[in-house]
Short mmCIF file of C-alpha atoms in Angstrom, two decimals:
data_model
loop_
_atom_site.label_atom_id
_atom_site.label_comp_id
_atom_site.label_asym_id
_atom_site.label_seq_id
_atom_site.Cartn_x
_atom_site.Cartn_y
_atom_site.Cartn_z
CA MET A 193 0.00 0.00 0.00
CA THR A 194 1.22 3.49 -0.87
CA GLY A 195 0.16 6.77 0.73
CA VAL A 196 0.32 10.25 -0.72
CA VAL A 197 0.17 13.20 1.67
CA ALA A 198 -0.20 16.79 0.51
CA ILE A 199 1.39 18.92 3.23
CA GLY A 200 0.44 22.33 1.82
CA ALA A 201 1.34 24.48 -1.15
CA ASP A 202 3.62 26.66 0.97
CA ARG A 203 5.62 23.72 2.37
CA ASP A 204 8.56 21.97 0.76
CA PRO A 205 8.54 18.18 1.33
CA GLN A 206 12.36 18.27 1.27
CA HIS A 207 12.25 20.20 4.55
CA TRP A 208 10.02 17.65 6.32
CA ARG A 209 11.76 16.52 9.49
CA GLY A 210 9.02 14.33 10.96
CA THR A 211 8.86 10.57 10.75
CA ARG A 212 7.52 9.03 7.57
CA ALA A 213 7.20 5.44 6.42
CA ASP A 214 8.96 4.44 3.20
CA ASN A 215 5.62 3.89 1.46
CA VAL A 216 4.41 7.45 2.17
CA HIS A 217 5.12 10.13 -0.42
CA LEU A 218 4.98 13.76 0.65
CA THR A 219 4.09 16.51 -1.78
CA SER A 220 3.24 20.18 -1.54
CA PHE A 221 0.21 19.83 -3.77
CA VAL A 222 -1.58 17.05 -5.60
CA GLN A 223 -4.15 17.06 -8.39
CA GLN A 224 -6.71 15.45 -6.11
CA ARG A 225 -9.25 14.41 -8.76
CA LEU A 226 -6.54 12.66 -10.77
CA LEU A 227 -5.19 10.88 -7.70
CA LEU A 228 -8.66 9.81 -6.55
CA ALA A 229 -9.13 7.89 -9.80
CA ALA A 230 -6.39 5.50 -8.61
CA THR A 231 -7.22 5.54 -4.88
CA ASP A 232 -8.62 2.72 -2.73
CA VAL A 233 -9.41 4.86 0.32
CA PHE A 234 -9.27 8.60 0.95
CA ILE A 235 -8.29 9.90 4.40
CA THR A 236 -9.77 13.38 4.65
CA HIS A 237 -10.92 16.13 7.00
CA ALA A 238 -14.25 15.90 5.11
CA GLY A 239 -14.26 19.35 3.57
CA PHE A 240 -16.96 19.91 0.97
CA ASN A 241 -14.78 19.72 -2.15
CA GLY A 242 -12.75 16.68 -1.11
CA THR A 243 -15.87 14.81 0.00
CA ARG A 244 -17.68 15.66 -3.24
CA GLU A 245 -14.68 14.67 -5.36
CA ALA A 246 -14.19 11.36 -3.52
CA LEU A 247 -17.86 10.43 -3.83
CA GLY A 248 -17.79 11.53 -7.47
CA ALA A 249 -14.90 9.11 -8.00
CA GLY A 250 -16.60 6.32 -6.05
CA VAL A 251 -13.84 6.26 -3.42
CA PRO A 252 -14.70 5.33 0.19
CA MET A 253 -13.33 7.52 2.97
CA VAL A 254 -11.95 7.69 6.45
CA THR A 255 -13.05 11.09 7.70
CA ILE A 256 -11.42 13.08 10.49
CA PRO A 257 -13.48 16.29 10.68
CA MET A 258 -12.12 19.36 12.41
CA PHE A 259 -14.44 22.39 12.01
CA ALA A 260 -16.99 24.25 9.87
CA GLU A 261 -19.03 21.94 7.61
CA GLN A 262 -16.66 19.00 8.05
CA PRO A 263 -18.53 17.25 10.93
CA ALA A 264 -21.79 17.38 8.95
CA ASN A 265 -20.08 16.05 5.81
CA ALA A 266 -18.43 13.26 7.80
CA ALA A 267 -21.77 12.34 9.33
CA ARG A 268 -23.36 12.14 5.89
CA VAL A 269 -20.53 9.95 4.54
CA THR A 270 -21.13 7.61 7.47
CA GLU A 271 -24.92 7.66 6.94
CA LEU A 272 -24.40 6.75 3.30
CA GLY A 273 -22.14 3.86 4.31
CA ALA A 274 -19.37 5.30 2.13
CA GLY A 275 -16.83 5.56 4.92
CA VAL A 276 -16.07 5.72 8.61
CA ARG A 277 -15.50 8.67 10.91
CA ILE A 278 -12.79 9.19 13.50
CA GLU A 279 -13.10 12.02 15.98
CA LEU A 280 -10.07 14.31 15.88
CA GLU A 281 -9.24 13.59 19.52
CA ARG A 282 -8.98 9.88 18.69
CA ALA A 283 -7.02 10.20 15.43
CA ALA A 284 -3.92 8.37 16.66
CA PRO A 285 -1.97 6.34 14.08
CA GLN A 286 -3.43 3.02 15.27
CA ALA A 287 -7.01 4.35 15.05
CA ILE A 288 -6.41 5.62 11.51
CA ARG A 289 -4.74 2.35 10.50
CA SER A 290 -7.67 0.37 11.90
CA ALA A 291 -10.24 2.54 10.11
CA VAL A 292 -8.37 2.25 6.81
CA GLN A 293 -8.22 -1.54 7.19
CA GLN A 294 -11.94 -1.62 7.93
CA VAL A 295 -12.75 0.36 4.78
CA LEU A 296 -10.36 -1.68 2.62
CA THR A 297 -11.52 -5.10 3.81
CA ASP A 298 -15.29 -4.49 3.85
CA PRO A 299 -16.44 -4.22 0.21
CA SER A 300 -19.69 -2.54 1.23
CA PHE A 301 -17.89 0.79 1.69
CA ARG A 302 -16.67 0.85 -1.92
CA ALA A 303 -20.02 -0.45 -3.19
CA ARG A 304 -21.87 2.34 -1.41
CA ALA A 305 -19.40 5.00 -2.55
CA ARG A 306 -19.85 3.78 -6.12
CA GLY A 307 -23.62 3.88 -5.66
CA VAL A 308 -23.35 7.57 -4.74
CA GLN A 309 -21.05 8.05 -7.74
CA ARG A 310 -23.68 6.56 -10.06
CA SER A 311 -26.35 8.84 -8.56
CA MET A 312 -24.12 11.85 -9.10
CA LEU A 313 -23.39 10.86 -12.69
CA ALA A 314 -27.13 10.61 -13.36
CA LEU A 315 -27.70 14.23 -12.37
CA PRO A 316 -28.13 16.81 -15.11
CA PRO A 317 -25.09 18.98 -15.84
CA LEU A 318 -24.68 22.08 -13.69
CA SER A 319 -24.73 24.15 -16.87
CA ARG A 320 -28.49 23.51 -17.07
CA ILE A 321 -29.19 25.51 -13.92
CA THR A 322 -29.73 28.78 -15.80
CA ASP A 323 -32.31 27.23 -18.11
CA ASP A 324 -34.01 25.43 -15.22
CA LEU A 325 -34.22 28.60 -13.12
CA THR A 326 -35.51 30.57 -16.10
CA GLY A 327 -38.18 27.92 -16.58
CA LEU A 328 -39.19 28.13 -12.95
CA PHE A 329 -39.19 31.89 -12.55
CA GLY A 330 -39.12 33.17 -16.13
#
């Protein structure tokens, strides 16, 4: 298993002094949608865009929400059966490892994430919103 961790656009991975396993690749930035296409599980803080992109790619998640809309997004991912949630206070390495293993070994998480993906793909394109609103209020 290989992990990719984006540490922030303003941070140089060459200056990372923390511990890191050999199978973890650090980067300043990653094209998330491209990476999700080849991802088995997405560990995320459950921000709106990352959650939407993961579900759009049919990728199950381990969510660790911190603030703002993230707890609500994480709750919805759990309700949908597309991932598991870890509270920030409990996000120790062993807890994250256990949650990732759970998501990887139980095929229902991927099946449910792909079900959401199919539902999203069946939606009309966002470009239709102007015509739809004109039809409603025109």
